[in-house]
Amino acid sequence: MDGLNEQQQIRHDKLKALQTAGLDPFRHVKFDVTALSADIHGSFEQMDGQAVSVAGRIMTKRDMGKASFIDVQDHGGRIQSYVRGDLIGAESYEGFKQLDIGDIVGVKGEVFRTQKGEISVRASEVTLLAKSLQPLPEKWHGLRDVDARYRKRYLDLIVNPDIKDVFIKRTAIIKAIRAFLDGRGFLEVDTPILQTIPSGAAARPFVTHHNTLDMQMYLRIAPELALKRLIIGGFDRVYELGRNFRNEGISTRHNPEFLMLELYQAYTDYHGMMELTETMLREVAQTVLGTTRVSCGENEIELGKPFARLSMVDAVKKYADVDFSQINTTEEARAAAKASHVKFEPHHAKGDILSLFFEEFAEKHLIEPTFLIDYPVEISPLTKRIPDNPEYTERFELFIAGREMANAYSELNDPIDQRERFRHQESLRQAGDEEANMTDEDFLAAVEYGMPPTGGMGIGIERLVMLLTNAASIRDVIFFPTMKPLGRQDI
């Protein structure tokens, strides 16, 4: 092949020689594995002297003449194998010596402990199962470049095996969430990802085209309105763990494609959602980590004690020293923003500016778990108003370590009010707000048939995994984060 470096060429030549000799390693279709490295290390006393078959990737190789040692890495860890020519045969040993670090092998042999105390497999047979045509990163100690680790997650997992623990915990977290919700009588459902109207969140959608129907469609930004239709249809408790897509910036907290838990429960409100959210996070942490105390950067977070509650108005008053309970008009809010150097858009009203103040001055201070409650109606188009304070809504967001973790409402079930909210959102779109909601006439029709009082909650799974694994970036908890492709020469 053209363009191969010296090491790559040597590996290709070895493969060609094997194929010429009728020993093509890629023709193997099966190898019966009877033990994993973790099993052997964990149960050595019971397995000492036992015949086993292990398989994995060669990570180290030490040639000592008539004998050699290799470390074989499987998905449970590594196991050393002791390979001698008089045990596997002279011809097989010559072939074994041609193996490279990175090759995938199957080893049959007997479990024993070396004179230096290393638990090992004394090989009676070594089979090359796949040839590695690319050398592993320098000294196979680790893929250090962060960008390369995300682009080549397969290499990251090979040479930085500790990263596997994050993804094992991710799966455990998802299983624990399902168990918790199933135990409370929720029904797991799935709703369309392709939608005719992007709805349920303030976000810019990805746009696509359906050829047969000759119509524009969108990847969903949230499953909210579909799930509420199921509440209307008579399913009192539903949840979905599914993909959402938002055509917006990429950062340590945002990826355009992400996994979301969204749930709805009839005959409750945002207070009920607070109890559910708090209890669920506590039980998930205990199940997955064995503790409710987690590290998050420099902070130690205790999920076992009651979560704090703080209104957005009080948070801004506390951290920005601006009291929005004394601000009555949009003009007064804009004057306060200018005085505090808070940037706002021409279409922003009083409630929008309150939210901007919170983001600028207060959000970073909410380290211990805190339900930020009572959001302005301008930024809560799907939420019930507070009866005696209709400028604000029965909504909360949960903040932990200065990060938004969950969003929940007492769901708006008044179709007349909901139509007015949609009209306001449409006016914002016309003013240039690409994240404003579109009017969903079918959803309005569904609500007109009667929707029970309902509480709803959504939580980004990646952000929860970040919290419970002390990950600094969302890319650390997604196998294949969204990244701009590089040319072949740059890979």
CSV table of C-alpha atoms in Angstrom, one decimal:
chain,number,residue,atom,x,y,z
A,1,MET,CA,0.0,0.0,0.0
A,2,ASP,CA,1.1,3.5,-0.7
A,3,GLY,CA,1.8,6.0,2.0
A,4,LEU,CA,2.7,3.5,4.7
A,5,ASN,CA,5.4,4.4,7.3
A,6,GLU,CA,8.1,1.8,8.2
A,7,GLN,CA,6.2,0.3,11.1
A,8,GLN,CA,3.0,0.0,9.1
A,9,GLN,CA,4.8,-1.6,6.2
A,10,ILE,CA,6.4,-4.2,8.5
A,11,ARG,CA,3.0,-5.2,9.8
A,12,HIS,CA,1.5,-5.4,6.3
A,13,ASP,CA,4.4,-7.6,5.2
A,14,LYS,CA,3.8,-9.9,8.2
A,15,LEU,CA,0.1,-10.2,7.3
A,16,LYS,CA,1.0,-11.0,3.7
A,17,ALA,CA,3.4,-13.7,4.8
A,18,LEU,CA,0.8,-15.3,7.0
A,19,GLN,CA,-1.8,-15.2,4.2
A,20,THR,CA,0.7,-16.7,1.8
A,21,ALA,CA,1.3,-19.5,4.3
A,22,GLY,CA,-2.4,-20.2,4.6
A,23,LEU,CA,-2.6,-18.7,8.1
A,24,ASP,CA,-4.7,-15.6,7.4
A,25,PRO,CA,-5.7,-14.4,10.9
A,26,PHE,CA,-8.9,-12.8,9.6
A,27,ARG,CA,-10.3,-16.1,8.6
A,28,HIS,CA,-10.9,-17.1,12.3
A,29,VAL,CA,-14.5,-16.6,13.2
A,30,LYS,CA,-14.7,-18.0,16.7
A,31,PHE,CA,-12.6,-18.5,19.9
A,32,ASP,CA,-14.2,-19.9,23.0
A,33,VAL,CA,-13.3,-17.7,26.0
A,34,THR,CA,-13.8,-19.5,29.3
A,35,ALA,CA,-12.4,-16.8,31.7
A,36,LEU,CA,-11.8,-13.1,31.9
A,37,SER,CA,-8.7,-11.5,33.4
A,38,ALA,CA,-10.7,-10.0,36.3
A,39,ASP,CA,-12.1,-13.5,37.1
A,40,ILE,CA,-8.6,-15.0,37.2
A,41,HIS,CA,-7.2,-12.2,39.4
A,42,GLY,CA,-10.3,-12.2,41.7
A,43,SER,CA,-10.6,-15.9,42.2
A,44,PHE,CA,-7.0,-17.1,41.8
A,45,GLU,CA,-7.2,-19.5,44.8
A,46,GLN,CA,-10.0,-21.4,43.2
A,47,MET,CA,-8.6,-21.2,39.7
A,48,ASP,CA,-5.0,-22.0,40.4
A,49,GLY,CA,-4.0,-24.9,38.1
A,50,GLN,CA,-7.2,-24.7,36.1
A,51,ALA,CA,-7.2,-24.8,32.3
A,52,VAL,CA,-8.6,-21.6,30.8
A,53,SER,CA,-9.0,-19.8,27.5
A,54,VAL,CA,-8.5,-16.1,27.4
A,55,ALA,CA,-8.5,-13.6,24.6
A,56,GLY,CA,-7.7,-10.0,24.0
A,57,ARG,CA,-5.1,-7.5,22.8
A,58,ILE,CA,-1.4,-7.8,23.3
A,59,MET,CA,-0.4,-4.7,25.3
A,60,THR,CA,3.2,-5.6,26.3
A,61,LYS,CA,5.6,-8.2,24.9
A,62,ARG,CA,8.9,-9.3,26.5
A,63,ASP,CA,11.1,-11.7,24.6
A,64,MET,CA,13.5,-13.7,26.8
A,65,GLY,CA,14.9,-16.1,24.2
A,66,LYS,CA,13.2,-19.5,24.7
A,67,ALA,CA,10.4,-17.9,26.7
A,68,SER,CA,8.4,-14.7,26.5
A,69,PHE,CA,5.8,-12.8,28.5
A,70,ILE,CA,2.8,-10.9,27.1
A,71,ASP,CA,0.1,-8.9,28.8
A,72,VAL,CA,-3.3,-9.6,27.2
A,73,GLN,CA,-6.0,-7.0,27.7
A,74,ASP,CA,-9.7,-7.9,27.7
A,75,HIS,CA,-12.7,-5.8,28.7
A,76,GLY,CA,-12.1,-6.7,32.4
A,77,GLY,CA,-8.4,-5.8,32.6
A,78,ARG,CA,-5.1,-7.5,31.9
A,79,ILE,CA,-3.6,-10.9,32.4
A,80,GLN,CA,0.0,-12.0,31.9
A,81,SER,CA,0.7,-15.0,29.8
A,82,TYR,CA,3.9,-17.0,30.0
A,83,VAL,CA,4.8,-18.5,26.6
A,84,ARG,CA,7.6,-21.1,26.1
A,85,GLY,CA,8.7,-22.8,22.9
A,86,ASP,CA,8.8,-26.3,24.5
A,87,LEU,CA,5.2,-25.9,25.6
A,88,ILE,CA,3.5,-24.6,22.5
A,89,GLY,CA,6.0,-26.2,20.0
A,90,ALA,CA,9.0,-24.7,18.2
A,91,GLU,CA,7.2,-23.8,15.0
A,92,SER,CA,4.3,-22.1,16.9
A,93,TYR,CA,6.8,-20.3,19.0
A,94,GLU,CA,8.6,-18.9,15.9
A,95,GLY,CA,5.2,-17.6,14.7
A,96,PHE,CA,4.5,-16.2,18.2
A,97,LYS,CA,7.7,-14.2,18.1
A,98,GLN,CA,6.4,-12.4,15.0
A,99,LEU,CA,3.4,-11.1,16.8
A,100,ASP,CA,3.2,-7.3,17.5
A,101,ILE,CA,1.8,-5.2,20.3
A,102,GLY,CA,-1.8,-4.5,19.4
A,103,ASP,CA,-2.5,-7.9,17.8
A,104,ILE,CA,-5.5,-9.8,19.2
A,105,VAL,CA,-4.8,-13.3,20.4
A,106,GLY,CA,-6.4,-16.2,22.0
A,107,VAL,CA,-4.4,-18.0,24.7
A,108,LYS,CA,-5.2,-21.5,26.1
A,109,GLY,CA,-3.3,-22.6,29.2
A,110,GLU,CA,-3.1,-23.2,32.9
A,111,VAL,CA,-3.5,-20.6,35.6
A,112,PHE,CA,-0.4,-20.3,37.9
A,113,ARG,CA,1.7,-17.8,39.8
A,114,THR,CA,5.2,-17.0,38.7
A,115,GLN,CA,8.2,-17.0,41.0
A,116,LYS,CA,7.8,-13.2,41.2
A,117,GLY,CA,4.3,-13.6,42.4
A,118,GLU,CA,2.5,-12.5,39.1
A,119,ILE,CA,-0.8,-14.3,38.4
A,120,SER,CA,-0.5,-15.6,34.9
A,121,VAL,CA,-1.6,-18.1,32.3
A,122,ARG,CA,1.1,-20.7,31.2
A,123,ALA,CA,0.3,-21.0,27.5
A,124,SER,CA,-0.1,-24.3,25.8
A,125,GLU,CA,-1.5,-22.6,22.7
A,126,VAL,CA,-1.5,-19.1,21.3
A,127,THR,CA,-3.7,-18.2,18.3
A,128,LEU,CA,-3.5,-15.0,16.3
A,129,LEU,CA,-7.2,-13.9,15.9
A,130,ALA,CA,-6.7,-10.4,14.3
A,131,LYS,CA,-3.6,-8.6,13.0
A,132,SER,CA,-3.1,-5.0,14.1
A,133,LEU,CA,-1.9,-3.1,11.1
A,134,GLN,CA,-1.5,0.2,13.0
A,135,PRO,CA,1.0,0.5,15.9
A,136,LEU,CA,-0.6,1.7,19.1
A,137,PRO,CA,0.3,5.3,20.3
A,138,GLU,CA,3.9,5.8,21.4
A,139,LYS,CA,4.9,3.5,24.2
A,140,TRP,CA,1.3,2.5,24.6
A,141,HIS,CA,1.2,4.5,27.9
A,142,GLY,CA,-1.7,6.6,26.9
A,143,LEU,CA,-3.2,8.9,24.2
A,144,ARG,CA,-2.5,12.3,25.7
A,145,ASP,CA,-3.9,14.7,23.2
A,146,VAL,CA,-7.5,15.4,24.4
A,147,ASP,CA,-8.8,16.1,20.9
A,148,ALA,CA,-7.3,12.9,19.5
A,149,ARG,CA,-8.9,11.0,22.4
A,150,TYR,CA,-12.4,12.2,21.5
A,151,ARG,CA,-11.9,11.6,17.8
A,152,LYS,CA,-10.4,8.1,18.3
A,153,ARG,CA,-12.4,6.8,21.2
A,154,TYR,CA,-11.4,3.3,20.3
A,155,LEU,CA,-7.8,4.1,20.9
A,156,ASP,CA,-8.6,6.0,24.1
A,157,LEU,CA,-10.3,2.9,25.4
A,158,ILE,CA,-7.4,0.6,24.4
A,159,VAL,CA,-4.6,2.7,25.9
A,160,ASN,CA,-6.4,4.5,28.7
A,161,PRO,CA,-8.5,1.6,30.1
A,162,ASP,CA,-9.6,3.7,33.2
A,163,ILE,CA,-11.9,5.7,30.9
A,164,LYS,CA,-14.0,2.5,30.6
A,165,ASP,CA,-15.1,3.0,34.2
A,166,VAL,CA,-16.9,6.2,33.3
A,167,PHE,CA,-19.0,4.5,30.6
A,168,ILE,CA,-19.7,1.5,32.8
A,169,LYS,CA,-21.1,3.9,35.4
A,170,ARG,CA,-23.1,5.7,32.7
A,171,THR,CA,-24.8,2.4,31.8
A,172,ALA,CA,-25.4,1.7,35.6
A,173,ILE,CA,-26.9,5.2,36.0
A,174,ILE,CA,-29.4,4.6,33.2
A,175,LYS,CA,-30.3,1.2,34.6
A,176,ALA,CA,-30.8,2.7,38.1
A,177,ILE,CA,-33.0,5.5,36.7
A,178,ARG,CA,-35.2,2.9,34.9
A,179,ALA,CA,-35.5,0.8,38.0
A,180,PHE,CA,-36.5,3.8,40.1
A,181,LEU,CA,-39.2,5.0,37.7
A,182,ASP,CA,-40.5,1.5,37.0
A,183,GLY,CA,-40.8,1.0,40.7
A,184,ARG,CA,-43.0,4.1,40.9
A,185,GLY,CA,-45.3,2.8,38.3
A,186,PHE,CA,-44.1,4.8,35.3
A,187,LEU,CA,-44.4,3.4,31.8
A,188,GLU,CA,-41.4,3.7,29.5
A,189,VAL,CA,-42.4,4.8,26.0
A,190,ASP,CA,-40.8,6.1,22.9
A,191,THR,CA,-42.0,9.0,20.7
A,192,PRO,CA,-41.0,10.3,17.3
A,193,ILE,CA,-37.5,11.8,16.7
A,194,LEU,CA,-38.6,13.1,13.3
A,195,GLN,CA,-41.1,15.9,13.9
A,196,THR,CA,-43.2,18.2,11.7
A,197,ILE,CA,-43.0,21.0,14.4
A,198,PRO,CA,-40.0,21.4,16.7
A,199,SER,CA,-41.4,22.0,20.2
A,200,GLY,CA,-41.0,21.5,23.9
A,201,ALA,CA,-37.9,23.6,24.4
A,202,ALA,CA,-36.2,26.9,23.5
A,203,ALA,CA,-33.7,25.6,21.0
A,204,ARG,CA,-32.8,25.8,17.3
A,205,PRO,CA,-33.6,22.6,15.5
A,206,PHE,CA,-31.8,20.6,12.9
A,207,VAL,CA,-33.8,20.7,9.6
A,208,THR,CA,-34.2,17.8,7.2
A,209,HIS,CA,-36.4,16.9,4.2
A,210,HIS,CA,-38.7,13.9,3.7
A,211,ASN,CA,-38.5,13.0,0.0
A,212,THR,CA,-41.6,10.9,-0.3
A,213,LEU,CA,-43.9,13.4,1.5
A,214,ASP,CA,-41.9,16.3,0.0
A,215,MET,CA,-42.0,18.2,3.3
A,216,GLN,CA,-39.6,19.8,5.7
A,217,MET,CA,-39.1,17.9,9.0
A,218,TYR,CA,-37.0,18.5,12.1
A,219,LEU,CA,-35.0,16.3,14.5
A,220,ARG,CA,-36.7,16.7,17.9
A,221,ILE,CA,-35.4,19.2,20.4
A,222,ALA,CA,-37.6,17.6,23.1
A,223,PRO,CA,-40.3,14.9,23.4
A,224,GLU,CA,-42.5,17.1,25.7
A,225,LEU,CA,-45.6,17.6,23.6
A,226,ALA,CA,-45.8,14.0,22.4
A,227,LEU,CA,-45.5,12.7,26.0
A,228,LYS,CA,-48.2,15.1,27.2
A,229,ARG,CA,-50.5,13.7,24.5
A,230,LEU,CA,-50.1,10.3,26.2
A,231,ILE,CA,-51.1,11.9,29.5
A,232,ILE,CA,-54.2,13.2,27.8
A,233,GLY,CA,-54.8,9.8,26.4
A,234,GLY,CA,-54.9,8.2,29.8
A,235,PHE,CA,-51.4,7.1,30.6
A,236,ASP,CA,-50.9,8.7,34.0
A,237,ARG,CA,-47.1,8.1,34.4
A,238,VAL,CA,-44.8,8.0,31.4
A,239,TYR,CA,-41.1,8.5,30.8
A,240,GLU,CA,-38.7,8.4,27.8
A,241,LEU,CA,-35.0,8.0,27.7
A,242,GLY,CA,-34.2,9.2,24.2
A,243,ARG,CA,-32.0,11.3,21.9
A,244,ASN,CA,-32.6,15.0,21.5
A,245,PHE,CA,-30.9,17.2,18.9
A,246,ARG,CA,-30.3,20.9,19.2
A,247,ASN,CA,-28.5,22.9,16.6
A,248,GLU,CA,-26.5,25.1,18.9
A,249,GLY,CA,-23.0,25.7,20.3
A,250,ILE,CA,-20.6,23.0,21.5
A,251,SER,CA,-19.0,23.4,24.9
A,252,THR,CA,-18.0,21.5,28.0
A,253,ARG,CA,-21.7,21.3,28.9
A,254,HIS,CA,-23.3,21.0,25.4
A,255,ASN,CA,-23.3,18.5,22.6
A,256,PRO,CA,-25.7,18.8,19.7
A,257,GLU,CA,-26.9,15.2,20.2
A,258,PHE,CA,-27.6,14.2,23.8
A,259,LEU,CA,-29.6,11.7,25.9
A,260,MET,CA,-32.5,13.1,27.8
A,261,LEU,CA,-34.8,11.7,30.5
A,262,GLU,CA,-38.3,13.3,30.3
A,263,LEU,CA,-41.2,12.2,32.5
A,264,TYR,CA,-44.8,13.2,33.2
A,265,GLN,CA,-47.0,12.3,36.1
A,266,ALA,CA,-50.7,13.2,36.2
A,267,TYR,CA,-52.4,14.7,39.3
A,268,THR,CA,-49.2,16.3,40.7
A,269,ASP,CA,-47.3,19.5,40.4
A,270,TYR,CA,-43.8,21.0,40.5
A,271,HIS,CA,-43.6,20.2,44.2
A,272,GLY,CA,-44.2,16.6,43.4
A,273,MET,CA,-41.5,16.8,40.8
A,274,MET,CA,-39.1,18.2,43.4
A,275,GLU,CA,-39.7,15.2,45.6
A,276,LEU,CA,-39.3,12.8,42.8
A,277,THR,CA,-36.1,14.4,41.4
A,278,GLU,CA,-34.4,14.7,44.8
A,279,THR,CA,-35.2,11.1,45.8
A,280,MET,CA,-34.2,9.7,42.4
A,281,LEU,CA,-30.8,11.4,42.3
A,282,ARG,CA,-30.1,10.3,45.9
A,283,GLU,CA,-31.1,6.7,45.1
A,284,VAL,CA,-29.2,6.5,41.8
A,285,ALA,CA,-26.0,7.8,43.5
A,286,GLN,CA,-26.3,5.3,46.3
A,287,THR,CA,-27.0,2.5,43.9
A,288,VAL,CA,-24.2,3.3,41.5
A,289,LEU,CA,-21.5,4.8,43.8
A,290,GLY,CA,-22.5,3.3,47.1
A,291,THR,CA,-22.6,6.8,48.6
A,292,THR,CA,-24.6,10.0,48.3
A,293,ARG,CA,-21.5,12.1,48.6
A,294,VAL,CA,-19.9,13.0,45.3
A,295,SER,CA,-16.9,15.0,44.2
A,296,CYS,CA,-17.4,17.6,41.5
A,297,GLY,CA,-14.2,19.5,40.7
A,298,GLU,CA,-13.1,21.2,43.9
A,299,ASN,CA,-16.5,20.7,45.5
A,300,GLU,CA,-17.8,17.9,47.7
A,301,ILE,CA,-21.6,17.6,47.1
A,302,GLU,CA,-23.9,15.8,49.5
A,303,LEU,CA,-27.0,14.5,47.8
A,304,GLY,CA,-28.2,12.9,51.0
A,305,LYS,CA,-29.5,16.0,52.7
A,306,PRO,CA,-32.6,18.0,51.7
A,307,PHE,CA,-32.1,20.2,48.6
A,308,ALA,CA,-32.4,23.9,49.1
A,309,ARG,CA,-35.2,26.0,47.5
A,310,LEU,CA,-34.6,29.5,46.2
A,311,SER,CA,-36.7,31.7,43.9
A,312,MET,CA,-35.1,33.3,40.9
A,313,VAL,CA,-36.0,36.8,42.3
A,314,ASP,CA,-34.4,36.0,45.6
A,315,ALA,CA,-31.3,34.6,43.9
A,316,VAL,CA,-30.8,37.7,41.9
A,317,LYS,CA,-31.4,39.9,44.9
A,318,LYS,CA,-28.9,37.9,46.9
A,319,TYR,CA,-26.1,37.7,44.4
A,320,ALA,CA,-26.7,40.8,42.2
A,321,ASP,CA,-28.2,43.1,44.8
A,322,VAL,CA,-31.1,43.9,42.4
A,323,ASP,CA,-34.6,43.4,43.6
A,324,PHE,CA,-36.9,42.5,40.8
A,325,SER,CA,-39.9,42.5,43.1
A,326,GLN,CA,-39.6,46.3,43.0
A,327,ILE,CA,-39.2,46.4,39.3
A,328,ASN,CA,-42.6,46.7,37.7
A,329,THR,CA,-42.0,47.4,33.9
A,330,THR,CA,-39.8,46.2,31.1
A,331,GLU,CA,-38.4,49.7,30.9
A,332,GLU,CA,-37.3,49.6,34.5
A,333,ALA,CA,-35.7,46.2,33.9
A,334,ARG,CA,-33.8,47.4,30.9
A,335,ALA,CA,-32.5,50.4,33.0
A,336,ALA,CA,-31.3,48.0,35.7
A,337,ALA,CA,-29.6,45.8,33.1
A,338,LYS,CA,-27.8,48.8,31.6
A,339,ALA,CA,-26.7,49.9,35.1
A,340,SER,CA,-25.3,46.4,35.8
A,341,HIS,CA,-23.8,45.9,32.4
A,342,VAL,CA,-26.1,43.0,31.5
A,343,LYS,CA,-26.5,42.7,27.8
A,344,PHE,CA,-30.0,42.1,26.4
A,345,GLU,CA,-31.8,41.9,23.1
A,346,PRO,CA,-34.5,44.4,21.9
A,347,HIS,CA,-37.3,41.8,22.2
A,348,HIS,CA,-36.4,40.9,25.8
A,349,ALA,CA,-39.0,41.8,28.4
A,350,LYS,CA,-38.8,42.1,32.2
A,351,GLY,CA,-38.8,38.3,32.8
A,352,ASP,CA,-36.2,37.7,30.1
A,353,ILE,CA,-33.9,40.3,31.8
A,354,LEU,CA,-34.4,38.7,35.2
A,355,SER,CA,-33.2,35.4,33.8
A,356,LEU,CA,-30.2,37.2,32.3
A,357,PHE,CA,-29.3,38.6,35.7
A,358,PHE,CA,-29.6,35.2,37.2
A,359,GLU,CA,-27.2,33.7,34.6
A,360,GLU,CA,-24.7,36.5,35.0
A,361,PHE,CA,-24.6,36.8,38.8
A,362,ALA,CA,-26.2,33.9,40.6
A,363,GLU,CA,-26.0,30.6,38.7
A,364,LYS,CA,-22.3,30.0,39.5
A,365,HIS,CA,-23.0,30.3,43.3
A,366,LEU,CA,-25.5,27.4,43.5
A,367,ILE,CA,-23.0,24.7,44.5
A,368,GLU,CA,-25.1,22.6,46.9
A,369,PRO,CA,-28.2,21.1,45.3
A,370,THR,CA,-30.7,23.9,44.9
A,371,PHE,CA,-34.1,24.0,43.3
A,372,LEU,CA,-34.3,27.4,41.7
A,373,ILE,CA,-38.1,28.1,41.6
A,374,ASP,CA,-40.7,30.4,40.2
A,375,TYR,CA,-39.5,31.4,36.8
A,376,PRO,CA,-40.9,34.4,34.9
A,377,VAL,CA,-43.7,33.6,32.4
A,378,GLU,CA,-41.8,35.0,29.5
A,379,ILE,CA,-39.3,32.2,29.5
A,380,SER,CA,-41.8,29.4,30.5
A,381,PRO,CA,-44.3,29.1,27.7
A,382,LEU,CA,-45.5,25.6,28.7
A,383,THR,CA,-45.9,26.2,32.5
A,384,LYS,CA,-48.7,27.1,34.8
A,385,ARG,CA,-48.7,30.5,36.3
A,386,ILE,CA,-48.5,31.0,40.1
A,387,PRO,CA,-52.2,31.8,41.0
A,388,ASP,CA,-51.5,34.8,43.2
A,389,ASN,CA,-48.4,36.0,41.2
A,390,PRO,CA,-49.2,35.4,37.5
A,391,GLU,CA,-46.0,37.1,36.2
A,392,TYR,CA,-44.3,33.9,37.5
A,393,THR,CA,-44.7,30.2,36.9
A,394,GLU,CA,-44.6,27.0,38.9
A,395,ARG,CA,-41.3,25.9,37.4
A,396,PHE,CA,-37.9,24.9,38.8
A,397,GLU,CA,-34.5,24.1,37.6
A,398,LEU,CA,-32.2,22.1,39.8
A,399,PHE,CA,-28.6,23.4,40.1
A,400,ILE,CA,-25.7,21.5,41.4
A,401,ALA,CA,-22.1,22.8,41.4
A,402,GLY,CA,-23.2,25.8,39.4
A,403,ARG,CA,-24.7,23.6,36.6
A,404,GLU,CA,-28.3,23.2,35.6
A,405,MET,CA,-29.2,19.5,36.1
A,406,ALA,CA,-33.0,19.3,35.7
A,407,ASN,CA,-36.0,21.4,34.5
A,408,ALA,CA,-39.5,20.8,35.7
A,409,TYR,CA,-43.0,22.4,35.6
A,410,SER,CA,-46.5,22.3,36.8
A,411,GLU,CA,-47.6,21.7,33.2
A,412,LEU,CA,-49.9,24.2,31.6
A,413,ASN,CA,-53.2,22.5,30.9
A,414,ASP,CA,-55.4,25.5,30.0
A,415,PRO,CA,-55.7,25.4,26.2
A,416,ILE,CA,-56.7,29.1,26.0
A,417,ASP,CA,-53.7,30.3,28.0
A,418,GLN,CA,-51.5,27.9,26.0
A,419,ARG,CA,-52.7,29.4,22.7
A,420,GLU,CA,-51.8,32.9,23.9
A,421,ARG,CA,-48.4,31.7,25.0
A,422,PHE,CA,-47.8,30.2,21.6
A,423,ARG,CA,-48.9,33.5,20.0
A,424,HIS,CA,-46.3,35.3,22.0
A,425,GLN,CA,-43.6,32.8,21.0
A,426,GLU,CA,-44.5,33.3,17.3
A,427,SER,CA,-44.1,37.0,17.8
A,428,LEU,CA,-40.7,36.4,19.2
A,429,ARG,CA,-39.8,34.2,16.2
A,430,GLN,CA,-40.9,37.0,13.8
A,431,ALA,CA,-38.7,39.4,15.8
A,432,GLY,CA,-35.7,37.1,15.1
A,433,ASP,CA,-35.7,34.7,18.0
A,434,GLU,CA,-34.9,31.3,16.2
A,435,GLU,CA,-35.3,29.4,19.5
A,436,ALA,CA,-38.9,30.5,20.2
A,437,ASN,CA,-41.6,27.8,20.1
A,438,MET,CA,-43.8,27.2,17.1
A,439,THR,CA,-47.5,26.7,17.5
A,440,ASP,CA,-48.6,23.1,17.5
A,441,GLU,CA,-52.3,23.1,16.6
A,442,ASP,CA,-52.7,19.4,17.1
A,443,PHE,CA,-51.3,19.7,20.6
A,444,LEU,CA,-53.7,22.5,21.4
A,445,ALA,CA,-56.6,20.4,20.1
A,446,ALA,CA,-55.4,17.6,22.4
A,447,VAL,CA,-55.4,19.9,25.4
A,448,GLU,CA,-58.9,21.1,24.6
A,449,TYR,CA,-60.1,17.5,25.2
A,450,GLY,CA,-58.9,17.9,28.8
A,451,MET,CA,-55.5,17.4,30.3
A,452,PRO,CA,-55.3,16.5,34.0
A,453,PRO,CA,-53.1,18.5,36.4
A,454,THR,CA,-49.6,17.2,35.6
A,455,GLY,CA,-46.0,17.6,36.7
A,456,GLY,CA,-43.2,17.1,34.3
A,457,MET,CA,-39.4,16.9,34.6
A,458,GLY,CA,-36.5,16.6,32.3
A,459,ILE,CA,-32.8,15.8,33.1
A,460,GLY,CA,-29.8,15.6,30.7
A,461,ILE,CA,-28.3,12.2,31.3
A,462,GLU,CA,-24.8,13.3,30.3
A,463,ARG,CA,-24.8,16.1,32.9
A,464,LEU,CA,-25.9,13.6,35.6
A,465,VAL,CA,-23.1,11.3,34.5
A,466,MET,CA,-20.6,14.2,34.7
A,467,LEU,CA,-21.8,14.9,38.2
A,468,LEU,CA,-21.5,11.2,39.4
A,469,THR,CA,-18.1,10.6,37.7
A,470,ASN,CA,-16.5,14.0,38.4
A,471,ALA,CA,-16.0,14.6,34.6
A,472,ALA,CA,-15.0,18.1,33.6
A,473,SER,CA,-16.5,18.0,30.1
A,474,ILE,CA,-19.6,16.4,28.5
A,475,ARG,CA,-17.3,14.9,25.9
A,476,ASP,CA,-15.7,12.8,28.6
A,477,VAL,CA,-19.1,10.9,29.1
A,478,ILE,CA,-20.1,10.5,25.4
A,479,PHE,CA,-18.5,7.7,23.5
A,480,PHE,CA,-18.4,9.7,20.3
A,481,PRO,CA,-19.0,13.4,20.8
A,482,THR,CA,-19.8,15.6,17.9
A,483,MET,CA,-16.7,17.0,16.3
A,484,LYS,CA,-15.7,18.6,13.0
A,485,PRO,CA,-14.2,15.9,10.7
A,486,LEU,CA,-10.5,16.0,9.8
A,487,GLY,CA,-9.0,14.9,6.5
A,488,ARG,CA,-7.5,11.5,6.3
A,489,GLN,CA,-4.0,13.0,6.4
A,490,ASP,CA,-4.9,14.7,9.7
A,491,ILE,CA,-6.2,11.5,11.4
